[in-house]
Amino acid sequence: MGQCPSAPRRHHHRNPSPPPSPAAQASSPRFSDAAAAAADDAAAEPDYTAELPEELLAVVFGLLGSGDRKRCSLVSRRWLAAEAASRLRLALDARAPLLAAAPGLLRRFSSVSKLALKCDRRAESVGDPALLLVARRLGPGLRRLKLRSLRAVTDDGVHALAAAAVNLRKLSVGSCAFGARGIEAVLRSCTQLEELSVKRLRGLASSDPITVPGPRLQSLSMKELYNGQHFSCLITHSPNLRTLKIIRCSGDWDPVLQTIPNDSTLSELHLEKLQVSDLGVAALCGLEVLYLAKAPEVTDVGLAALATKSPRLRKLHVDGWKANRIGDRGLATVAQKCASLQELVLIGVNLTSASLELIAANCPALERLALCGSDTFGDAEISCVATKCASLRKLCIKACPVSDAGMDKLAAGCPRLVKVKVKKCRGVTFECAERLRASRHGALAVNFDTPGGAGELQDASVDESGVLENAGSDAVQDDFDDQIGVPDLLCGSSGRPSGWKARMGAVISRSLSVSMFRRRPRGISYNP
């Protein structure tokens, strides 16, 4: 009513005042009181790890993984020294630049007993001077040593290292350039050696045979060797040799196997892709574990002769390579002579109910069975297994002509069965696998895979080749996975430690171990 329109309001934006300077904060009573309170809190909170003795701190560091150890070593000087003193495993990238950093690393980690030196195949490796440094710093304390792709190392460098590492228990060599003289030096100096693994040793081609036995050698593994027969003296004259693995080595191996004495302690033998026949296999006796893979000259005759001389055989793995040289005849002799058989894996072997009935009747301890790529293992054979193998616990069937009719028999048979894997069997449907699992009310782990797709109900722990994974394997796991955080000197060309998958299962427990170092807030009590 006669009022003038109001003018628009203007908002005056005031610039925020700058934060007080540190001097002003210190002079302000409010800030000075807060700072004093924080200082009092920091002074009042004790360092609980300071009360831990060095021995207990070393035990806790031993429970951590490589990454956690490296992070914890950066907390304080005391932790840095404790981590270095308690480290027993060390893996280094053995390329040529390592030589400059090796003195400092070896001086810091003076307690290392398990050392791995690995180099990329395309890079230049360290040579004899690096092994001399290792010999001076770690020699007497070394228990395990792994050398990979050290093409610049000669027999002289290995000789110098072996002379210092007199307590060495395990040696693994792969893709190195030295020859039999270096291995002989290790056998002469390291009288406590128990395990020796040699793979692609380049210098054997121009070396003389090894003439020194291993007095305490228990395990010998040879892979992809030319002139691997140079180790025959080590095989036949090592009094405590129990495990022998000869894999993809050239030459005729029948003469070597025939010279193994009958009173030998050899109990586990792995033969894969070798020139070996019935003559060599029939000469063996007293075996408990036999892996025979891709040796087409071995027939039922050789397997039967071996079974007759090895009544304590408990594990038998045969890869017949679709040669049809091993079948019911040899397996029938195994069933009649080896009553202690616990594990049977047959790949590319055509067997029928004739041998299966004998195995079920004469091998009451059979717990693990795997049939892969057998053209004759059908519904009649799976029915025989279901009705007569009462002790069976693990079963694997891969690429066999079985169908739902045979698999349904397992629902009422094999009362101790806990794991089943069916892979690439076209006659078995997913509904059959579901019925099989439901028949045991969830107590049976079923892993089912069809050629056109996968219907996995539960992991049955069977690997791709049909071999049962958790079937009592005696292989020793490699534990050289600790690496040092030095730029360009980390172990492995892939940038990922070899045992990272195995360590993932222990993340929770290691996190709990790390929490032991963390300070507890004030006012919170902890009752274990």
XYZ file of C-alpha atoms in Angstrom:
528
model
C 0.000 0.000 0.000
C 2.255 2.789 -1.058
C 5.336 0.933 0.054
C 8.482 1.119 -2.001
C 9.848 -2.122 -3.373
C 12.592 -3.336 -1.192
C 16.072 -3.305 -2.583
C 17.708 -6.671 -3.086
C 19.807 -7.781 -0.223
C 23.516 -7.963 -0.764
C 25.429 -10.825 0.810
C 28.831 -9.756 1.970
C 31.274 -12.674 1.809
C 33.948 -12.345 4.390
C 37.280 -13.903 3.691
C 38.045 -16.580 6.263
C 40.724 -15.589 8.629
C 43.993 -17.439 8.163
C 44.805 -20.160 10.692
C 46.857 -18.982 13.606
C 50.557 -19.349 13.293
C 52.410 -21.930 15.371
C 53.696 -19.133 17.586
C 50.152 -17.851 18.146
C 48.946 -21.350 18.865
C 51.676 -21.827 21.411
C 50.813 -18.488 23.084
C 47.064 -19.252 23.151
C 45.953 -20.857 26.412
C 43.511 -23.174 24.636
C 46.096 -24.523 22.181
C 48.824 -24.769 24.794
C 46.587 -26.846 27.027
C 45.729 -29.248 24.174
C 49.370 -29.621 23.196
C 50.359 -30.299 26.776
C 47.612 -32.913 27.092
C 48.734 -34.642 23.897
C 52.321 -34.636 25.100
C 51.240 -36.112 28.415
C 49.265 -38.834 26.606
C 52.246 -39.724 24.414
C 54.539 -39.829 27.410
C 52.082 -41.826 29.488
C 51.527 -44.512 26.796
C 54.333 -47.086 27.053
C 55.902 -49.032 24.216
C 54.753 -52.549 24.965
C 57.186 -54.134 22.521
C 60.137 -52.735 24.467
C 59.469 -55.310 27.170
C 59.652 -58.238 24.743
C 62.966 -60.095 24.857
C 64.924 -60.452 21.656
C 64.186 -64.174 21.466
C 60.408 -63.668 21.610
C 60.570 -60.850 19.076
C 62.469 -63.166 16.729
C 59.792 -65.859 17.149
C 57.045 -63.400 16.217
C 58.989 -62.256 13.150
C 59.281 -65.898 12.145
C 55.469 -66.132 11.949
C 55.208 -63.286 9.424
C 55.381 -63.395 5.670
C 58.058 -61.725 3.604
C 56.061 -58.514 3.007
C 55.080 -58.119 6.661
C 58.667 -58.674 7.749
C 59.922 -55.932 5.450
C 57.280 -53.477 6.652
C 57.933 -54.249 10.310
C 61.678 -53.776 9.846
C 61.014 -50.080 9.090
C 59.390 -49.374 12.465
C 62.537 -48.884 14.537
C 66.216 -49.709 14.669
C 65.533 -52.487 17.158
C 62.999 -54.123 14.873
C 65.350 -53.727 11.919
C 68.088 -55.578 13.783
C 65.685 -58.225 15.121
C 64.248 -58.890 11.665
C 67.697 -59.263 10.140
C 68.944 -61.535 12.914
C 65.867 -63.790 12.739
C 65.664 -64.187 8.952
C 66.525 -67.731 7.949
C 65.402 -67.691 4.284
C 66.697 -65.361 1.623
C 66.036 -65.270 -2.136
C 67.990 -62.907 -4.374
C 67.906 -62.041 -8.042
C 71.342 -63.240 -9.123
C 71.861 -60.903 -12.039
C 75.266 -59.310 -12.417
C 74.456 -56.087 -10.429
C 73.931 -58.221 -7.323
C 77.697 -58.440 -6.841
C 77.897 -54.790 -5.742
C 75.112 -55.138 -3.146
C 75.950 -58.646 -1.975
C 78.479 -57.694 0.761
C 76.000 -55.434 2.535
C 73.115 -57.882 2.201
C 75.103 -60.850 3.446
C 76.534 -58.800 6.307
C 73.045 -57.768 7.409
C 71.438 -61.206 7.117
C 74.163 -63.237 8.745
C 71.809 -65.924 10.146
C 70.444 -67.106 6.789
C 70.472 -70.893 6.453
C 68.347 -71.230 3.267
C 69.603 -69.258 0.279
C 68.262 -69.064 -3.278
C 70.158 -67.364 -6.102
C 67.976 -67.077 -9.217
C 68.650 -65.275 -12.455
C 66.505 -64.616 -15.488
C 67.504 -66.778 -18.414
C 67.956 -63.761 -20.674
C 70.132 -61.805 -18.249
C 73.774 -62.063 -17.294
C 74.192 -63.852 -13.975
C 76.718 -63.446 -11.202
C 79.850 -65.567 -11.334
C 82.348 -67.184 -9.022
C 83.091 -63.984 -6.998
C 79.512 -63.937 -5.734
C 79.774 -67.541 -4.570
C 83.016 -66.685 -2.796
C 81.213 -63.932 -0.872
C 78.457 -66.360 0.074
C 81.050 -68.872 1.219
C 82.790 -66.329 3.466
C 79.629 -64.843 4.988
C 77.156 -67.748 5.183
C 79.177 -70.887 4.467
C 79.081 -72.822 7.766
C 75.467 -71.877 8.494
C 73.975 -72.852 5.117
C 71.569 -75.782 5.204
C 69.718 -75.351 1.878
C 70.971 -73.828 -1.356
C 69.226 -73.250 -4.677
C 71.050 -72.113 -7.828
C 69.006 -71.178 -10.904
C 70.326 -70.073 -14.313
C 73.799 -69.135 -13.065
C 75.554 -69.601 -16.384
C 78.635 -67.626 -15.331
C 79.385 -69.914 -12.379
C 82.074 -72.549 -12.983
C 83.190 -75.701 -11.207
C 85.794 -73.671 -9.300
C 83.159 -71.387 -7.775
C 81.028 -74.336 -6.698
C 84.114 -76.010 -5.237
C 84.900 -72.928 -3.123
C 81.329 -72.679 -1.862
C 81.120 -76.396 -1.067
C 84.359 -76.229 0.929
C 82.788 -73.631 3.239
C 79.211 -75.009 3.378
C 80.136 -78.241 5.107
C 76.735 -78.483 6.829
C 74.686 -78.298 3.626
C 71.654 -80.615 3.685
C 69.854 -79.801 0.424
C 71.129 -78.589 -2.956
C 68.970 -77.723 -5.976
C 70.636 -76.815 -9.273
C 68.891 -75.779 -12.477
C 70.072 -74.425 -15.842
C 73.657 -73.869 -14.701
C 76.815 -74.188 -16.794
C 79.152 -76.091 -14.478
C 79.487 -79.856 -14.727
C 80.077 -83.062 -12.821
C 83.251 -81.764 -11.173
C 81.236 -79.189 -9.245
C 78.735 -81.822 -8.100
C 81.622 -84.047 -7.051
C 83.072 -81.196 -4.978
C 79.751 -80.858 -3.158
C 79.602 -84.590 -2.457
C 83.154 -84.637 -1.122
C 82.869 -81.581 1.139
C 79.206 -81.663 2.184
C 79.032 -85.078 3.795
C 75.681 -84.205 5.437
C 73.919 -83.751 2.070
C 70.508 -85.464 2.082
C 68.698 -84.076 -0.988
C 70.119 -83.330 -4.424
C 68.100 -82.012 -7.366
C 69.735 -81.415 -10.741
C 67.919 -80.019 -13.779
C 69.390 -78.994 -17.129
C 73.015 -79.051 -15.999
C 74.811 -77.822 -19.110
C 78.322 -78.946 -18.254
C 77.551 -82.672 -18.116
C 78.058 -83.048 -21.855
C 81.822 -82.553 -21.515
C 82.333 -84.017 -18.024
C 83.555 -87.326 -16.725
C 81.230 -89.601 -14.701
C 80.797 -88.895 -11.004
C 82.759 -91.337 -8.863
C 81.820 -90.119 -5.375
C 78.769 -91.573 -3.567
C 76.577 -89.708 -1.091
C 76.910 -91.327 2.347
C 73.743 -89.652 3.672
C 71.968 -88.901 0.420
C 68.271 -89.808 0.694
C 66.699 -88.138 -2.355
C 68.071 -87.674 -5.891
C 66.129 -85.917 -8.651
C 67.403 -85.638 -12.232
C 65.446 -83.776 -14.904
C 66.237 -83.044 -18.548
C 69.852 -84.122 -18.405
C 72.148 -85.081 -21.229
C 74.553 -87.801 -20.088
C 72.548 -88.262 -16.919
C 74.112 -91.732 -16.661
C 77.105 -89.935 -15.116
C 75.152 -90.152 -11.839
C 75.004 -93.968 -11.900
C 77.629 -94.306 -9.155
C 75.594 -91.981 -6.972
C 72.481 -94.102 -7.610
C 74.012 -97.489 -6.960
C 76.499 -96.697 -4.176
C 74.564 -94.314 -1.910
C 73.583 -96.549 1.027
C 70.685 -94.376 2.268
C 69.065 -93.426 -1.052
C 65.287 -93.770 -0.725
C 63.798 -91.555 -3.466
C 64.965 -91.486 -7.083
C 63.407 -89.352 -9.836
C 64.591 -89.626 -13.436
C 62.504 -87.392 -15.695
C 63.065 -86.669 -19.397
C 66.728 -87.677 -19.376
C 68.283 -88.946 -22.602
C 70.057 -92.239 -23.079
C 69.405 -95.875 -22.191
C 68.576 -96.343 -18.515
C 68.180 -100.112 -18.378
C 71.863 -100.721 -17.478
C 71.656 -98.220 -14.604
C 68.500 -99.762 -13.132
C 69.913 -103.256 -13.484
C 72.952 -102.362 -11.372
C 70.888 -101.234 -8.361
C 71.582 -103.841 -5.656
C 68.761 -105.980 -4.294
C 69.469 -104.841 -0.737
C 69.147 -101.159 -1.698
C 67.054 -98.875 0.491
C 65.350 -97.391 -2.578
C 61.601 -97.251 -1.906
C 60.247 -94.516 -4.217
C 60.943 -94.352 -7.940
C 59.745 -91.858 -10.589
C 60.384 -92.688 -14.248
C 58.987 -90.330 -16.878
C 59.657 -90.125 -20.609
C 62.687 -92.413 -20.496
C 64.259 -95.019 -22.695
C 63.586 -97.875 -20.310
C 62.157 -101.345 -20.960
C 61.023 -104.431 -19.087
C 64.650 -105.376 -18.450
C 65.290 -102.354 -16.261
C 61.895 -102.339 -14.503
C 61.984 -106.086 -13.781
C 65.337 -105.703 -12.008
C 63.850 -103.433 -9.324
C 62.685 -104.769 -5.990
C 61.452 -103.561 -2.616
C 59.622 -100.477 -3.950
C 56.785 -98.815 -2.051
C 55.976 -95.997 -4.497
C 56.233 -96.211 -8.299
C 55.460 -93.456 -10.843
C 55.774 -94.855 -14.359
C 54.849 -92.286 -17.013
C 55.215 -92.322 -20.789
C 57.603 -95.268 -21.013
C 56.085 -97.186 -23.962
C 58.641 -99.993 -23.879
C 57.438 -101.159 -20.457
C 54.748 -103.831 -20.743
C 52.686 -106.092 -18.517
C 55.703 -108.382 -18.196
C 57.882 -105.740 -16.574
C 55.121 -104.471 -14.288
C 54.284 -108.013 -13.174
C 57.934 -108.780 -12.417
C 58.284 -105.585 -10.389
C 55.092 -106.285 -8.433
C 56.347 -109.771 -7.592
C 59.550 -108.322 -6.094
C 57.797 -105.398 -4.358
C 55.084 -106.830 -2.107
C 55.003 -103.621 -0.018
C 53.963 -101.433 -2.942
C 51.396 -98.913 -1.677
C 51.271 -96.269 -4.453
C 51.203 -97.013 -8.155
C 50.864 -94.343 -10.864
C 50.970 -95.552 -14.463
C 50.621 -93.337 -17.533
C 50.349 -95.828 -20.386
C 50.391 -93.096 -23.042
C 47.657 -94.977 -24.972
C 50.242 -97.553 -26.024
C 48.145 -100.539 -24.801
C 51.277 -102.218 -23.414
C 49.938 -102.339 -19.831
C 46.497 -103.713 -19.017
C 44.638 -106.394 -17.118
C 47.513 -108.861 -17.047
C 49.971 -106.619 -15.275
C 47.338 -105.150 -12.958
C 46.163 -108.633 -12.000
C 49.660 -109.480 -10.804
C 49.759 -106.221 -8.847
C 46.478 -107.184 -7.183
C 47.748 -110.644 -6.270
C 51.180 -109.616 -4.985
C 50.664 -106.123 -3.487
C 48.051 -106.446 -0.764
C 49.125 -103.124 0.812
C 48.147 -101.036 -2.211
C 46.526 -97.781 -1.073
C 46.622 -95.546 -4.162
C 46.172 -96.484 -7.805
C 46.261 -93.941 -10.652
C 45.930 -95.194 -14.220
C 46.159 -92.805 -17.179
C 45.715 -94.086 -20.716
C 45.469 -97.689 -19.458
C 42.664 -99.938 -20.702
C 41.494 -102.162 -17.854
C 38.294 -104.117 -17.330
C 36.320 -105.675 -14.496
C 38.608 -108.711 -14.605
C 41.507 -106.858 -12.975
C 39.301 -104.529 -10.954
C 37.645 -107.438 -9.170
C 41.047 -108.833 -8.205
C 42.198 -105.421 -6.969
C 39.034 -104.974 -4.904
C 39.299 -108.469 -3.444
C 43.035 -108.559 -2.676
C 43.743 -104.893 -1.809
C 41.468 -104.071 1.131
C 43.442 -100.904 1.968
C 42.787 -99.214 -1.406
C 41.635 -95.668 -0.567
C 42.385 -93.597 -3.664
C 41.588 -94.501 -7.259
C 41.900 -92.448 -10.456
C 41.049 -93.613 -13.990
C 41.801 -91.231 -16.855
C 41.512 -91.740 -20.593
C 40.569 -95.416 -20.413
C 38.495 -96.652 -23.355
C 37.323 -99.768 -21.495
C 36.326 -98.301 -18.125
C 32.534 -98.144 -18.419
C 29.416 -98.776 -16.383
C 30.326 -102.379 -15.569
C 33.683 -101.287 -14.156
C 32.275 -98.418 -12.093
C 29.637 -100.808 -10.725
C 32.429 -103.182 -9.695
C 34.182 -100.354 -7.880
C 30.965 -99.294 -6.142
C 30.096 -102.762 -4.872
C 33.508 -104.158 -3.948
C 35.867 -101.285 -2.992
C 34.636 -100.810 0.572
C 37.616 -98.737 1.751
C 37.650 -96.281 -1.148
C 37.663 -92.636 -0.060
C 38.638 -90.669 -3.201
C 37.631 -91.415 -6.780
C 38.514 -89.583 -10.003
C 37.144 -90.475 -13.428
C 38.193 -88.487 -16.481
C 37.405 -89.023 -20.170
C 35.997 -92.524 -19.658
C 32.843 -94.043 -21.256
C 30.742 -94.092 -18.075
C 27.124 -92.972 -17.861
C 24.459 -92.133 -15.299
C 23.557 -95.794 -14.922
C 27.008 -96.644 -13.617
C 27.501 -93.506 -11.548
C 24.200 -94.045 -9.736
C 25.687 -97.234 -8.269
C 28.046 -95.115 -6.182
C 25.103 -93.763 -4.181
C 24.671 -97.112 -2.437
C 28.271 -98.334 -2.601
C 31.674 -97.289 -1.219
C 30.477 -96.368 2.286
C 33.680 -94.443 3.111
C 33.683 -92.363 -0.069
C 34.174 -88.637 0.640
C 35.343 -87.131 -2.701
C 34.373 -87.810 -6.308
C 35.468 -86.025 -9.462
C 33.954 -86.659 -12.879
C 35.493 -84.773 -15.797
C 34.932 -84.974 -19.564
C 32.619 -87.970 -19.305
C 29.937 -87.326 -21.918
C 27.549 -89.944 -20.590
C 27.236 -88.376 -17.132
C 24.733 -85.570 -16.635
C 24.595 -82.805 -14.097
C 21.414 -84.277 -12.611
C 23.283 -87.499 -11.859
C 25.973 -85.569 -10.025
C 23.316 -83.802 -7.967
C 21.673 -87.113 -7.094
C 25.032 -88.516 -6.045
C 25.723 -85.606 -3.763
C 22.228 -85.673 -2.268
C 22.502 -89.387 -1.513
C 25.063 -88.692 1.237
C 23.228 -85.658 2.642
C 26.035 -83.296 1.690
C 28.818 -85.441 3.171
C 30.169 -86.328 -0.293
C 32.185 -83.704 -2.198
C 31.343 -83.952 -5.903
C 33.240 -82.110 -8.632
C 31.457 -82.422 -11.964
C 32.571 -81.076 -15.321
C 31.051 -81.715 -18.730
C 32.740 -81.168 -22.119
C 30.270 -78.378 -22.920
C 30.275 -76.653 -19.547
C 31.059 -77.007 -15.881
C 28.724 -77.884 -13.064
C 30.949 -77.807 -10.021
C 29.137 -78.727 -6.831
C 32.158 -78.794 -4.595
C 35.906 -79.007 -5.105
C 37.104 -82.576 -4.936
C 40.821 -81.675 -4.805
C 41.812 -83.520 -7.955
C 44.196 -81.950 -10.441
C 43.769 -81.639 -14.186
C 45.736 -84.781 -15.041
C 43.490 -86.964 -12.956
C 45.991 -87.420 -10.159
C 44.559 -87.000 -6.703
C 46.120 -83.863 -5.246
C 45.918 -84.525 -1.503
C 46.823 -88.150 -1.860
C 49.733 -88.382 0.481
C 52.333 -86.846 -1.741
C 55.790 -87.051 -0.245
C 57.168 -84.095 -2.164
C 58.834 -81.406 -0.089
C 57.465 -77.954 -0.747
C 59.856 -75.278 -1.791
C 60.112 -72.574 0.823
C 62.583 -70.146 -0.766
C 60.040 -67.329 -1.062
C 61.375 -64.580 1.192
C 62.688 -61.644 -0.764
C 64.595 -58.552 0.215
C 63.298 -55.118 -0.713
C 66.313 -53.924 -2.684
C 65.471 -52.242 -6.022
C 66.273 -54.351 -9.085
C 67.515 -57.216 -6.936
C 64.247 -58.927 -6.150
C 64.029 -62.627 -6.806
C 62.173 -63.970 -9.806
C 61.453 -62.464 -13.194
C 57.688 -62.534 -12.683
C 57.780 -60.257 -9.659
C 55.664 -62.662 -7.618
C 57.117 -65.123 -5.111
C 56.654 -68.798 -5.833
C 54.695 -69.542 -2.687
C 52.317 -66.561 -2.697
C 49.206 -68.693 -3.148
C 50.110 -70.915 -0.227
C 50.680 -67.896 1.985
C 47.292 -66.347 1.202
C 45.621 -68.854 3.494
C 47.585 -67.560 6.445
C 46.753 -63.854 6.030
C 44.402 -63.811 9.004
C 46.813 -65.485 11.389
C 49.661 -63.234 10.292
C 47.486 -60.168 10.759
C 46.923 -61.320 14.297
C 50.667 -61.699 14.686
C 51.218 -58.158 13.464
C 48.649 -56.882 15.951
C 50.978 -57.933 18.739
C 53.182 -54.988 17.821
C 50.426 -52.377 17.772
C 49.988 -50.124 20.734
C 46.752 -50.427 22.598
C 44.701 -47.258 23.151
C 44.473 -45.928 26.662
C 41.563 -46.977 28.724
C 41.014 -50.275 26.872
C 41.783 -53.474 28.658
C 42.586 -56.727 26.895
C 41.793 -60.070 28.414
C 43.217 -63.008 26.494
